Amino acid sequence: MGENVQTLPYGSWPSPIDAALAAAHDGRPEFVGFVGDEVWWTEPRPTEGGRRTLVRRRNEDVRGEAPPLKGGGGRRAGGTEESVLDAPWNVRSRVIEYGGRPWAGTVQDGAPLVVFVNFADQRLYRYEPGGEPRPLTPVSTLGGGLRWADPQLVPERGEVWCVLEEFTGDGPSDVRRVLAAVPLDGSAAEDRGAVRELTGERHRFVTGPRLSPDGRRAVWLAWDHPRMPWDGTELVMAEVAGDGTFGESWTCGGGPEESIPQAEWAADGSLLYVSDRSGWWNLYQADPHRGSRPLCPREEEFGGPLWKVGQRWFAPLDSGLIAVLHGRGAAALGILDPETGEVVDAVGPWSEFDATLAAHGERVVAVGAGPSSAYEVVELDTRTGRTRVIGAAHEDAVDPAYCPEPLIRTFSGPGGRDVHAHIYPPRNPGCRAPDGELPPYVVWAHGGPTSRAPLVLDLEIAYFTSRGIGVAEVNYGGSTGHGREYRNRLREQWGVVDVEDCAAVALALAEEGTADRARLAIRGGSAGGWTAAASLAATDVYACGTIIYPILDLTGWGTGETHDFESQYLESLVGPLAEVPERYAERSPAEHADRITAPFLLLQGLDDVICPPVQCERFLSRLKGRGVPHAYLTFEGEGHGFRRAGTMVRALEAELSLYAQVFGLAPAGIPTLELDT
């Protein structure tokens, strides 16, 4: 150890990573796309009320070539990037509440033409640089109003085609979804009748249409309650007449037990789509001559769970090659040759790629990150194999020596089943712990639960590890990235398998001498908040927990207390409510508040329609008078997923204070969280 290394207890190490720094770097670029040959994307602005702006990257090279990125394989590009929409414009859709692709663009008369959804009023707007955005769609005061997502510009018709979500009443499930065409001339801005509906209401949920190269056919994805899109979706096709109307639609793929999360047309007119019919999301090609065939049959995922309408795991190139995201666990960026089935991966320091891809000519744009870098916009030139960062370039906010070096591990759960996890040991170049002391560890349960924790640099994790608190992210049974069988482990087992797997990792870390058995905690948000609360109610593994915008009462959540998209999710996660109502009560932490004895912190956005505050209030009322130390912090203006810097700062500092009080730590400069009993 160096001469200036202090010997201090775990959890009290001084760190340059404060909560404000972590909050300022929260979020990622998303929804990349091309406008002509320029790359555009959305990007978070936590310090501007949590809005998302639209960023444009101009191509001119004004700074010259920059040095190679750390790790090799990538270079920073020249050119400039600019936010094209000032506050308060907020480019974000609320379709299915989780949203979807909120913008599309093209070049018309030599200048960019962009349409986007504004979060505050959910109207679709037309924007041309140098002018003010102009509304294209009307406002409805009924329920959640009119919402739009996954727009596709059809300039030859003077329209933008997209998903229309229209509320028909005040209830969360009083809603219809169809494909619709919106005139680009603004004639529908005050006239709902000027919106041309392309499809009927055959299905409850739809994605945006994809028009074939010859303009004669359109495909989209659809599914119905009680299925979620990772359970089963249908690939729907319709003939498109010369006047832009859709003929009768038919199902050409998918089904109740086959998930198709994306479909696109190739340049040659064949249809490409991802399906998990083999047990893994693989890529298929369908054409009239060869039928449907897998292009690269592997026990890997070439797709993922469709949480946002318009996510993209592959993008066809004009050359016939296909840009793909693929892998087990983490997704790599590669180029697939559909004739040989060979995949050549892009070279660079990025080990994770988000489900957003775009292609133009021979260029591919993606959003990648790694254990030592946050998400950045990456361009791959398929002719040269060269990759470079073109936007949201990662810059070390602190000395990387304060950031954790994660380990990818597989643990043994009940019955010997594999449990995948990322372990982030404490790390601080200026501190060491006294001999014989073991660090506290916090188990992080991801949301979803049909999702996974990516292995990327996260300053929220570094906030804890740099102070001497370890973090274990558990991709419990039910997580994505490991095939349908692993995903299906959670069917009717939510609150059991996730709880058991998190506990198995925590106890294994303690047993092997990595973590202090007496100083284990659990935290999670949304579905992870459920797992955290259920773990405190069902096990004695943890000394405390942090529960963030959680589900706490299954019966309430399954009978109208959430939004339409997930309103029947519990039918597969827990079981049919009509058949096993007792299971809903038995697993709910709100029904068993008397079992919770460990201190906890509960964090909730007051505008959350997915996991509403009423769940927290019911849980706390049943805990009243039981003497359990706890704190309940609520945040005005926050929905599901905190986006404002001030909120994130307060939440992080409160969480650290909880651990300090329970574990006997002494972090400097952190306000003390008042705990009630």
XYZ file of C-alpha atoms in Angstrom:
677
model
C 0.000 0.000 0.000
C 1.184 3.587 -0.600
C 2.456 5.848 2.157
C -0.665 8.022 2.114
C -3.117 5.161 2.497
C -5.285 5.516 5.577
C -6.540 2.602 7.638
C -10.239 3.293 8.203
C -13.268 1.067 8.804
C -15.311 0.003 5.790
C -18.091 2.476 5.058
C -16.219 5.503 6.385
C -13.708 5.998 3.584
C -13.658 9.580 2.227
C -14.711 9.663 -1.417
C -14.699 12.304 -4.179
C -17.905 10.767 -5.546
C -20.693 12.663 -3.841
C -24.405 12.269 -4.481
C -24.529 15.339 -6.743
C -21.834 13.895 -8.996
C -23.632 10.550 -9.206
C -26.937 12.279 -9.985
C -25.410 14.455 -12.702
C -24.256 11.330 -14.555
C -27.508 9.409 -14.272
C -29.278 8.245 -17.415
C -28.041 7.458 -20.907
C -28.374 8.477 -24.540
C -31.236 6.637 -26.182
C -33.181 6.205 -29.425
C -30.380 6.890 -31.892
C -31.297 7.516 -35.512
C -30.211 9.147 -38.750
C -31.566 12.348 -40.238
C -30.015 12.201 -43.676
C -26.420 11.305 -42.860
C -26.455 13.032 -39.459
C -26.881 11.099 -36.218
C -29.502 12.317 -33.730
C -30.540 10.862 -30.343
C -32.248 11.718 -27.047
C -30.212 12.482 -23.940
C -31.075 13.087 -20.257
C -30.695 16.406 -18.484
C -31.019 15.575 -14.740
C -30.196 19.138 -13.696
C -32.916 20.577 -15.980
C -35.866 19.009 -14.220
C -35.011 15.553 -15.550
C -36.102 16.352 -19.098
C -34.778 14.564 -22.185
C -33.478 16.695 -25.003
C -32.907 15.890 -28.668
C -29.242 15.999 -29.664
C -27.936 16.538 -33.184
C -24.408 15.653 -34.226
C -23.161 17.806 -37.071
C -20.708 15.950 -39.262
C -18.095 18.587 -39.983
C -14.768 17.771 -38.385
C -13.876 20.910 -36.481
C -11.580 19.510 -33.827
C -9.410 17.079 -35.748
C -8.800 13.478 -34.795
C -8.654 12.757 -31.070
C -6.440 10.131 -29.452
C -7.639 6.535 -29.093
C -10.047 5.731 -26.297
C -8.799 3.915 -23.246
C -8.823 0.191 -23.853
C -8.106 0.564 -27.566
C -10.325 -0.173 -30.515
C -12.280 3.051 -30.450
C -11.534 6.650 -31.378
C -13.344 9.875 -30.675
C -14.797 11.487 -33.750
C -14.604 15.086 -34.831
C -17.742 17.100 -35.373
C -20.010 18.866 -32.916
C -23.093 17.856 -30.988
C -25.803 20.266 -29.921
C -29.067 20.151 -28.043
C -31.653 21.258 -30.596
C -34.499 21.845 -28.141
C -34.174 24.107 -25.115
C -36.064 23.619 -21.858
C -38.856 22.989 -21.206
C -39.155 20.762 -24.300
C -38.957 17.160 -23.120
C -38.720 14.478 -25.806
C -40.419 11.501 -24.204
C -43.515 9.426 -24.906
C -45.886 8.010 -22.288
C -47.377 5.240 -24.447
C -47.735 2.156 -22.187
C -46.266 4.521 -19.540
C -42.738 3.227 -20.178
C -42.859 5.060 -23.481
C -41.136 4.238 -26.695
C -39.290 5.800 -29.564
C -40.381 9.476 -29.361
C -38.993 10.955 -32.561
C -38.241 10.425 -36.258
C -36.513 12.542 -38.856
C -35.674 12.916 -42.509
C -34.208 15.505 -44.866
C -36.665 17.510 -46.908
C -35.584 20.227 -49.349
C -32.034 19.925 -48.039
C -32.933 20.580 -44.396
C -33.834 18.346 -41.429
C -37.502 17.653 -40.762
C -38.107 16.062 -37.352
C -41.248 15.029 -35.493
C -41.186 14.369 -31.760
C -43.420 13.743 -28.759
C -43.361 16.356 -25.990
C -43.737 14.834 -22.537
C -45.864 17.513 -20.868
C -48.810 17.394 -23.287
C -47.945 14.197 -25.227
C -48.636 15.979 -28.510
C -46.653 15.194 -31.618
C -44.707 18.217 -32.897
C -42.973 19.109 -36.148
C -39.575 20.757 -35.845
C -37.266 22.301 -38.426
C -34.012 23.947 -37.288
C -34.379 27.702 -37.054
C -38.075 27.538 -36.230
C -40.288 26.780 -33.279
C -41.888 23.309 -32.905
C -45.431 23.230 -34.275
C -48.091 20.820 -32.941
C -49.381 18.142 -35.281
C -51.890 16.433 -32.962
C -54.758 17.662 -30.800
C -55.199 17.588 -27.028
C -57.767 15.343 -25.352
C -58.849 15.912 -21.751
C -60.293 12.404 -21.386
C -58.267 10.253 -19.004
C -54.629 10.147 -20.081
C -55.455 11.901 -23.345
C -53.897 11.135 -26.728
C -50.391 9.685 -26.814
C -48.024 8.773 -29.640
C -44.936 6.588 -30.067
C -42.671 4.885 -32.609
C -43.222 7.407 -35.435
C -42.279 6.520 -39.009
C -42.145 9.386 -41.510
C -43.885 8.756 -44.822
C -42.977 12.024 -46.600
C -44.327 10.915 -49.969
C -47.767 10.878 -48.360
C -47.127 13.948 -46.192
C -47.772 11.867 -43.081
C -46.131 10.341 -40.039
C -47.349 6.839 -39.109
C -47.220 5.833 -35.465
C -48.836 4.138 -32.512
C -51.834 6.025 -31.163
C -52.829 5.371 -27.558
C -56.189 6.978 -26.845
C -57.916 7.049 -23.485
C -61.670 6.500 -23.611
C -62.340 7.104 -19.908
C -60.702 8.016 -16.630
C -59.565 4.519 -15.617
C -56.029 3.285 -16.359
C -57.394 0.538 -18.621
C -59.944 2.710 -20.434
C -57.698 2.846 -23.455
C -57.437 1.787 -27.076
C -54.340 1.439 -29.265
C -54.240 1.541 -33.063
C -51.859 2.501 -35.829
C -52.566 5.971 -37.128
C -51.374 8.440 -39.766
C -50.921 12.081 -38.746
C -50.726 14.797 -41.433
C -47.455 16.714 -41.459
C -49.189 19.930 -42.490
C -50.632 20.488 -39.000
C -54.266 20.013 -40.076
C -54.873 17.582 -37.188
C -53.466 19.922 -34.520
C -56.978 20.945 -33.473
C -58.966 18.266 -35.288
C -59.024 14.658 -34.023
C -60.997 13.740 -37.141
C -58.013 14.587 -39.357
C -56.003 11.724 -37.826
C -56.330 8.756 -40.152
C -56.567 5.415 -38.344
C -54.769 2.673 -40.231
C -55.938 -0.347 -38.238
C -58.855 -1.388 -36.094
C -58.689 -2.465 -32.458
C -57.993 -6.127 -33.120
C -55.193 -6.154 -30.531
C -54.698 -4.453 -27.177
C -51.054 -3.536 -27.815
C -49.224 -2.673 -31.032
C -45.860 -1.367 -32.165
C -45.312 1.106 -34.971
C -45.677 -0.060 -38.590
C -42.700 -0.916 -40.801
C -43.325 -0.249 -44.495
C -41.745 -2.590 -47.044
C -39.257 -1.145 -49.557
C -41.850 -1.259 -52.330
C -44.460 0.389 -50.108
C -46.969 -2.421 -50.631
C -46.919 -4.127 -47.234
C -46.614 -3.131 -43.606
C -45.737 -5.246 -40.570
C -46.033 -4.580 -36.883
C -46.122 -6.488 -33.597
C -49.191 -7.053 -31.448
C -50.185 -8.813 -28.241
C -53.090 -9.031 -25.830
C -53.804 -9.406 -22.138
C -52.770 -11.340 -20.116
C -49.554 -11.828 -22.104
C -46.549 -9.580 -21.799
C -44.483 -9.086 -24.979
C -41.746 -11.449 -23.718
C -44.382 -14.173 -23.233
C -45.887 -14.102 -26.702
C -46.444 -11.620 -29.528
C -47.891 -11.826 -33.027
C -46.241 -10.601 -36.190
C -49.018 -8.910 -38.144
C -48.963 -7.975 -41.826
C -51.283 -6.019 -44.100
C -51.325 -4.980 -47.742
C -51.032 -1.235 -48.246
C -53.089 0.237 -51.081
C -51.936 3.048 -53.342
C -53.968 5.556 -51.323
C -52.175 4.556 -48.119
C -55.020 2.557 -46.599
C -54.422 -0.833 -45.000
C -56.175 -3.933 -46.197
C -57.271 -6.772 -43.929
C -54.396 -7.783 -41.638
C -53.248 -11.309 -40.880
C -50.858 -12.990 -38.456
C -47.723 -14.299 -40.155
C -45.706 -15.344 -37.112
C -45.499 -15.568 -33.345
C -48.108 -16.770 -30.906
C -48.958 -17.184 -27.203
C -45.643 -18.901 -26.388
C -43.405 -17.217 -28.977
C -41.997 -13.761 -28.356
C -41.099 -11.588 -31.359
C -39.745 -8.237 -30.066
C -38.673 -6.715 -33.418
C -39.328 -7.020 -37.161
C -37.791 -5.017 -40.028
C -37.644 -5.192 -43.817
C -34.315 -5.867 -45.510
C -33.310 -3.897 -48.602
C -34.126 -6.905 -50.819
C -37.729 -7.007 -49.580
C -37.333 -9.997 -47.286
C -38.620 -9.763 -43.729
C -36.253 -10.016 -40.782
C -37.482 -10.687 -37.263
C -36.304 -11.933 -33.876
C -38.094 -14.901 -32.283
C -37.471 -17.080 -29.225
C -39.176 -20.155 -30.698
C -35.949 -22.117 -30.112
C -35.733 -21.053 -26.461
C -33.397 -18.184 -27.372
C -34.160 -14.899 -29.151
C -32.562 -15.589 -32.539
C -32.765 -13.769 -35.876
C -34.882 -15.162 -38.732
C -35.446 -14.228 -42.368
C -38.693 -14.822 -44.228
C -39.113 -14.540 -47.973
C -41.480 -16.117 -50.516
C -38.765 -18.333 -51.988
C -36.981 -19.782 -48.951
C -39.690 -19.559 -46.309
C -38.527 -18.725 -42.798
C -35.022 -19.678 -41.706
C -32.761 -18.902 -38.756
C -29.787 -16.791 -39.812
C -27.520 -17.574 -36.876
C -28.966 -20.320 -34.670
C -27.140 -20.050 -31.351
C -27.880 -20.391 -27.661
C -27.517 -16.627 -27.386
C -29.934 -13.736 -27.269
C -30.275 -11.559 -30.388
C -33.221 -9.726 -28.809
C -34.659 -8.778 -25.451
C -37.768 -7.780 -23.539
C -39.848 -5.132 -25.278
C -40.324 -2.657 -22.431
C -40.404 0.363 -24.757
C -42.176 0.464 -28.120
C -39.592 0.737 -30.892
C -36.542 -0.788 -29.215
C -34.103 -2.221 -31.783
C -31.701 -5.126 -31.377
C -30.824 -5.356 -35.089
C -30.616 -3.045 -38.084
C -30.354 -4.209 -41.725
C -27.760 -2.542 -43.954
C -28.171 -1.729 -47.632
C -25.426 -4.265 -48.419
C -27.499 -7.126 -47.046
C -25.428 -7.445 -43.879
C -27.215 -6.973 -40.559
C -26.001 -5.121 -37.470
C -26.936 -7.201 -34.418
C -26.742 -7.127 -30.644
C -26.097 -10.614 -29.317
C -24.717 -12.636 -26.452
C -25.377 -14.397 -23.175
C -25.912 -11.891 -20.416
C -24.243 -8.834 -21.918
C -24.971 -7.900 -25.537
C -22.099 -7.275 -27.964
C -22.380 -5.323 -31.233
C -21.652 -7.411 -34.298
C -22.213 -7.610 -38.047
C -24.024 -10.719 -39.266
C -23.634 -12.119 -42.769
C -27.030 -13.757 -43.409
C -25.606 -16.043 -46.096
C -22.891 -17.625 -43.952
C -24.306 -17.079 -40.472
C -20.986 -15.574 -39.396
C -20.929 -12.717 -36.879
C -17.938 -10.387 -36.608
C -17.976 -8.297 -33.438
C -16.980 -4.640 -33.294
C -13.697 -3.966 -31.547
C -13.678 -1.547 -28.635
C -13.936 -1.142 -24.875
C -17.741 -1.535 -24.821
C -19.055 -4.768 -23.330
C -22.735 -3.782 -23.135
C -24.992 -2.265 -25.777
C -28.455 -0.851 -25.247
C -31.427 -1.876 -27.397
C -31.134 1.017 -29.821
C -29.483 0.638 -33.239
C -29.600 2.591 -36.479
C -27.997 2.042 -39.878
C -27.379 4.341 -42.836
C -25.467 3.110 -45.863
C -22.555 1.184 -44.348
C -22.631 3.058 -41.029
C -24.077 1.632 -37.829
C -24.774 3.674 -34.711
C -25.303 2.153 -31.279
C -25.140 3.069 -27.574
C -22.404 1.178 -25.735
C -20.824 1.100 -22.290
C -18.474 -0.994 -20.189
C -17.269 -1.521 -16.619
C -15.051 1.553 -16.877
C -17.199 3.790 -19.096
C -20.774 5.040 -19.076
C -23.054 4.805 -22.103
C -21.868 6.732 -25.175
C -22.952 6.954 -28.808
C -20.727 4.718 -30.938
C -20.394 4.527 -34.724
C -19.149 1.465 -36.606
C -17.990 1.767 -40.214
C -18.691 -1.695 -41.618
C -16.344 -1.170 -44.574
C -13.284 -0.613 -42.394
C -14.374 -2.233 -39.136
C -13.431 0.985 -37.373
C -15.391 2.114 -34.320
C -15.401 5.562 -32.781
C -17.324 7.583 -30.210
C -19.456 10.252 -31.887
C -21.599 11.505 -29.005
C -22.135 11.643 -25.247
C -18.459 10.707 -24.928
C -17.515 9.295 -21.558
C -15.151 11.446 -19.582
C -13.906 10.315 -16.201
C -15.706 12.424 -13.624
C -13.211 11.261 -10.991
C -9.987 9.289 -10.888
C -10.997 5.812 -12.156
C -9.140 4.327 -9.186
C -12.208 5.255 -7.102
C -14.511 3.223 -9.346
C -15.095 -0.471 -8.683
C -13.626 -3.352 -10.653
C -16.582 -5.714 -10.997
C -16.496 -9.486 -11.126
C -18.890 -11.596 -13.215
C -19.880 -14.586 -11.110
C -22.319 -17.483 -11.071
C -23.587 -18.731 -7.716
C -25.510 -21.836 -6.737
C -29.104 -21.278 -5.713
C -31.670 -23.683 -4.243
C -31.618 -27.052 -5.967
C -28.228 -26.219 -7.457
C -29.650 -23.779 -9.992
C -27.321 -21.139 -11.436
C -27.720 -17.561 -10.251
C -25.862 -14.892 -12.234
C -24.492 -11.807 -10.491
C -22.041 -8.916 -10.753
C -19.958 -8.315 -7.643
C -18.517 -4.848 -6.979
C -15.996 -5.007 -4.092
C -15.099 -1.846 -2.151
C -12.316 0.140 -3.805
C -10.588 3.364 -2.806
C -6.906 4.092 -3.556
C -6.490 6.132 -0.385
C -7.957 3.692 2.125
C -7.735 0.201 3.481
C -9.752 -1.507 6.180
C -8.354 -2.727 9.489
C -7.049 -6.291 9.408
C -9.774 -8.835 9.963
C -12.707 -6.543 9.147
C -15.151 -7.670 6.458
C -17.090 -5.109 4.399
C -20.831 -4.545 4.458
C -22.570 -5.484 1.205
C -25.786 -4.301 -0.400
C -27.623 -6.671 -2.736
C -29.210 -4.793 -5.634
C -32.337 -6.364 -7.138
C -33.089 -4.981 -10.604
C -36.502 -3.873 -11.777
C -38.685 -5.524 -14.362
C -38.523 -8.204 -13.142
C -38.177 -9.350 -16.778
C -34.962 -7.414 -17.277
C -31.333 -7.596 -16.167
C -28.631 -5.535 -14.517
C -26.016 -4.438 -17.098
C -22.308 -4.510 -16.256
C -21.485 -0.838 -16.818
C -19.902 2.029 -14.949
C -22.533 3.411 -12.606
C -21.545 6.236 -10.278
C -24.402 5.279 -7.950
C -22.601 1.991 -7.341
C -19.246 3.782 -7.082
C -20.836 6.142 -4.513
C -21.032 3.153 -2.167
C -17.993 1.090 -3.170
C -15.636 4.083 -2.904
C -16.764 4.467 0.711
C -16.112 0.832 1.531
C -19.546 -0.709 0.954
C -19.700 -3.589 -1.530
C -22.526 -4.033 -4.043
C -23.858 -7.284 -5.507
C -26.176 -6.961 -8.517
C -28.157 -10.189 -8.846
C -29.643 -11.307 -12.161
C -32.009 -13.682 -10.401
C -34.093 -16.353 -12.096
C -36.521 -14.573 -14.415
C -33.867 -12.194 -15.706
C -33.200 -11.834 -19.412
C -29.997 -12.639 -21.287
C -29.924 -16.348 -20.501
C -32.688 -17.843 -22.631
C -36.383 -18.478 -22.153
C -35.960 -21.316 -19.662
C -34.053 -19.067 -17.254
C -36.634 -16.327 -17.848
C -39.521 -18.693 -17.142
C -38.148 -19.637 -13.713
C -40.130 -16.752 -12.321
C -43.466 -17.865 -13.761
C -45.853 -18.043 -10.792
C -42.757 -17.814 -8.557
C -42.334 -14.058 -8.131
C -41.578 -13.345 -4.508
C -40.047 -16.811 -4.178
C -37.312 -17.399 -6.766
C -36.101 -13.780 -6.813
C -35.990 -13.677 -3.005
C -34.202 -17.045 -2.809
C -31.633 -16.145 -5.467
C -30.762 -12.796 -3.881
C -30.404 -14.479 -0.490
C -28.237 -17.240 -1.989
C -25.783 -14.660 -3.363
C -25.714 -12.648 -0.133
C -25.124 -15.710 2.050
C -22.502 -17.140 -0.321
C -20.551 -13.857 -0.142
C -20.673 -14.034 3.656
C -19.756 -17.721 3.803
C -16.700 -17.299 1.567
C -15.468 -14.370 3.633
C -16.171 -11.637 1.063
C -18.948 -9.900 3.030
C -19.808 -9.367 6.684
C -22.760 -11.645 7.499
C -24.052 -9.192 10.091
C -23.958 -6.258 7.670
C -25.938 -7.299 4.634
C -28.604 -5.062 3.085
C -30.934 -5.276 0.099
C -32.207 -2.518 -2.175
C -34.234 -2.283 -5.351
C -36.642 -0.126 -7.334
C -40.008 -1.027 -8.882
C -40.041 -4.827 -9.181
C -36.698 -4.709 -7.379
C -38.467 -2.768 -4.623
C -40.895 -5.666 -4.375
C -38.021 -8.134 -4.078
C -36.369 -5.980 -1.410
C -39.568 -5.710 0.645
C -40.445 -9.379 0.159
C -36.921 -10.321 1.239
C -37.261 -8.338 4.475
C -40.615 -10.019 5.152
C -39.599 -13.572 4.254
C -35.959 -13.917 5.359
C -33.589 -12.927 8.159
C -30.665 -12.434 5.787
C -30.575 -8.637 5.780
C -29.976 -6.105 8.533
C -31.847 -3.391 6.603
C -33.225 -2.493 3.187
C -33.945 0.331 0.740
C -37.281 0.026 -1.059
C -37.765 2.351 -4.037
C -41.132 3.010 -5.810
C -42.169 -0.587 -5.091
C -45.027 -2.986 -5.598
C -46.112 -4.014 -2.081
C -49.690 -5.277 -2.400
C -50.278 -7.790 -5.179
C -54.047 -7.868 -4.787
C -54.353 -4.098 -5.098
C -51.846 -3.893 -7.940
C -53.636 -6.687 -9.801
C -57.077 -5.084 -9.469
C -56.681 -1.637 -10.951
C -53.936 0.118 -9.001
C -51.490 0.179 -11.911
C -51.396 1.085 -15.586
C -52.841 -0.992 -18.423
C -49.583 -2.434 -19.794
C -48.752 -4.360 -16.601
C -52.271 -4.719 -15.238
C -52.274 -8.482 -15.899
C -48.510 -9.114 -15.571
C -49.179 -10.890 -12.260
C -51.247 -13.544 -14.043
C -47.942 -15.077 -15.163
C -45.657 -13.844 -12.350
C -47.891 -15.034 -9.507
C -50.728 -17.021 -11.096
C -54.331 -16.357 -12.151
C -55.879 -14.109 -9.501
C -59.266 -15.780 -9.860
C -57.735 -19.199 -9.136
C -55.080 -18.440 -6.491
C -56.163 -15.268 -4.620
C -54.609 -16.586 -1.428
C -51.203 -16.632 -3.115
C -51.496 -12.894 -3.793
C -52.115 -12.215 -0.119
C -49.538 -14.688 1.157
C -46.654 -13.165 -0.808
C -47.488 -9.470 -0.346
C -45.296 -7.543 2.111
C -48.275 -5.253 2.764
C -50.160 -8.264 4.138
C -47.249 -9.275 6.348
C -45.869 -6.043 7.708
C -45.702 -7.790 11.092
C -42.924 -10.029 9.758
C -40.631 -7.078 9.045
C -38.289 -6.223 11.902
C -35.292 -4.768 10.003
C -34.988 -0.993 9.521
C -35.806 0.267 6.035
C -35.986 3.336 3.822
C -38.974 3.772 1.514
C -38.673 6.187 -1.445
C -41.656 7.125 -3.608
C -42.525 9.534 -6.433
C -45.928 11.107 -5.876
C -46.750 11.168 -9.613
C -46.088 7.442 -10.084
C -48.967 5.744 -11.938
C -47.130 2.425 -12.315
C -46.412 1.810 -8.624
C -48.669 4.421 -6.984
C -48.075 5.924 -3.510
C -51.221 4.231 -2.159
C -49.250 0.974 -1.997
C -46.645 2.540 0.293
C -49.292 4.217 2.436
C -51.178 0.948 2.944
C -47.964 -0.865 3.850
C -46.934 1.808 6.366
C -50.357 1.911 8.001
C -50.073 -1.804 8.738
C -46.585 -1.323 10.154
C -47.623 1.511 12.471
C -46.804 1.034 16.135
C -44.594 -1.995 15.621
C -41.392 -0.200 16.557
C -39.548 -0.841 13.288
C -37.164 2.038 12.499
C -37.951 3.410 9.053
C -38.178 6.535 6.922
C -40.617 7.360 4.119
C -39.491 10.035 1.661
C -41.799 11.232 -1.101
C -40.986 13.425 -4.089
C -43.334 15.843 -5.829
C -43.134 15.798 -9.612
C -41.414 12.406 -9.793
C -42.988 9.417 -11.487
C -41.705 5.892 -11.922
C -37.940 6.285 -12.017
C -36.369 9.377 -10.481
C -35.095 11.885 -13.060
C -34.385 15.090 -11.159
C -30.929 15.698 -9.745
C -32.258 17.017 -6.430
C -34.362 13.912 -5.916
C -31.467 11.587 -6.652
C -29.138 13.447 -4.295
C -31.567 13.266 -1.402
C -32.353 9.601 -2.078
C -28.691 8.533 -2.244
C -27.697 10.419 0.878
C -30.678 9.013 2.777
C -29.761 5.490 1.714
C -26.173 5.901 2.853
C -27.345 7.331 6.168
C -29.560 4.272 6.729
C -26.603 1.936 6.236
C -24.418 4.125 8.439
C -26.891 3.953 11.302
C -27.581 0.238 11.023
C -24.020 -0.917 10.289
C -22.250 1.497 12.615
C -20.462 3.429 9.872
C -19.132 6.970 9.944
C -19.323 8.508 6.441
C -18.371 12.172 6.420
C -20.651 14.975 5.345
C -23.890 13.000 5.008
C -27.109 14.398 6.534
C -28.559 12.060 9.155
C -31.750 10.358 8.048
C -34.422 10.637 10.726
C -35.902 7.217 11.398
C -39.417 6.838 12.782
C -40.671 3.797 14.657
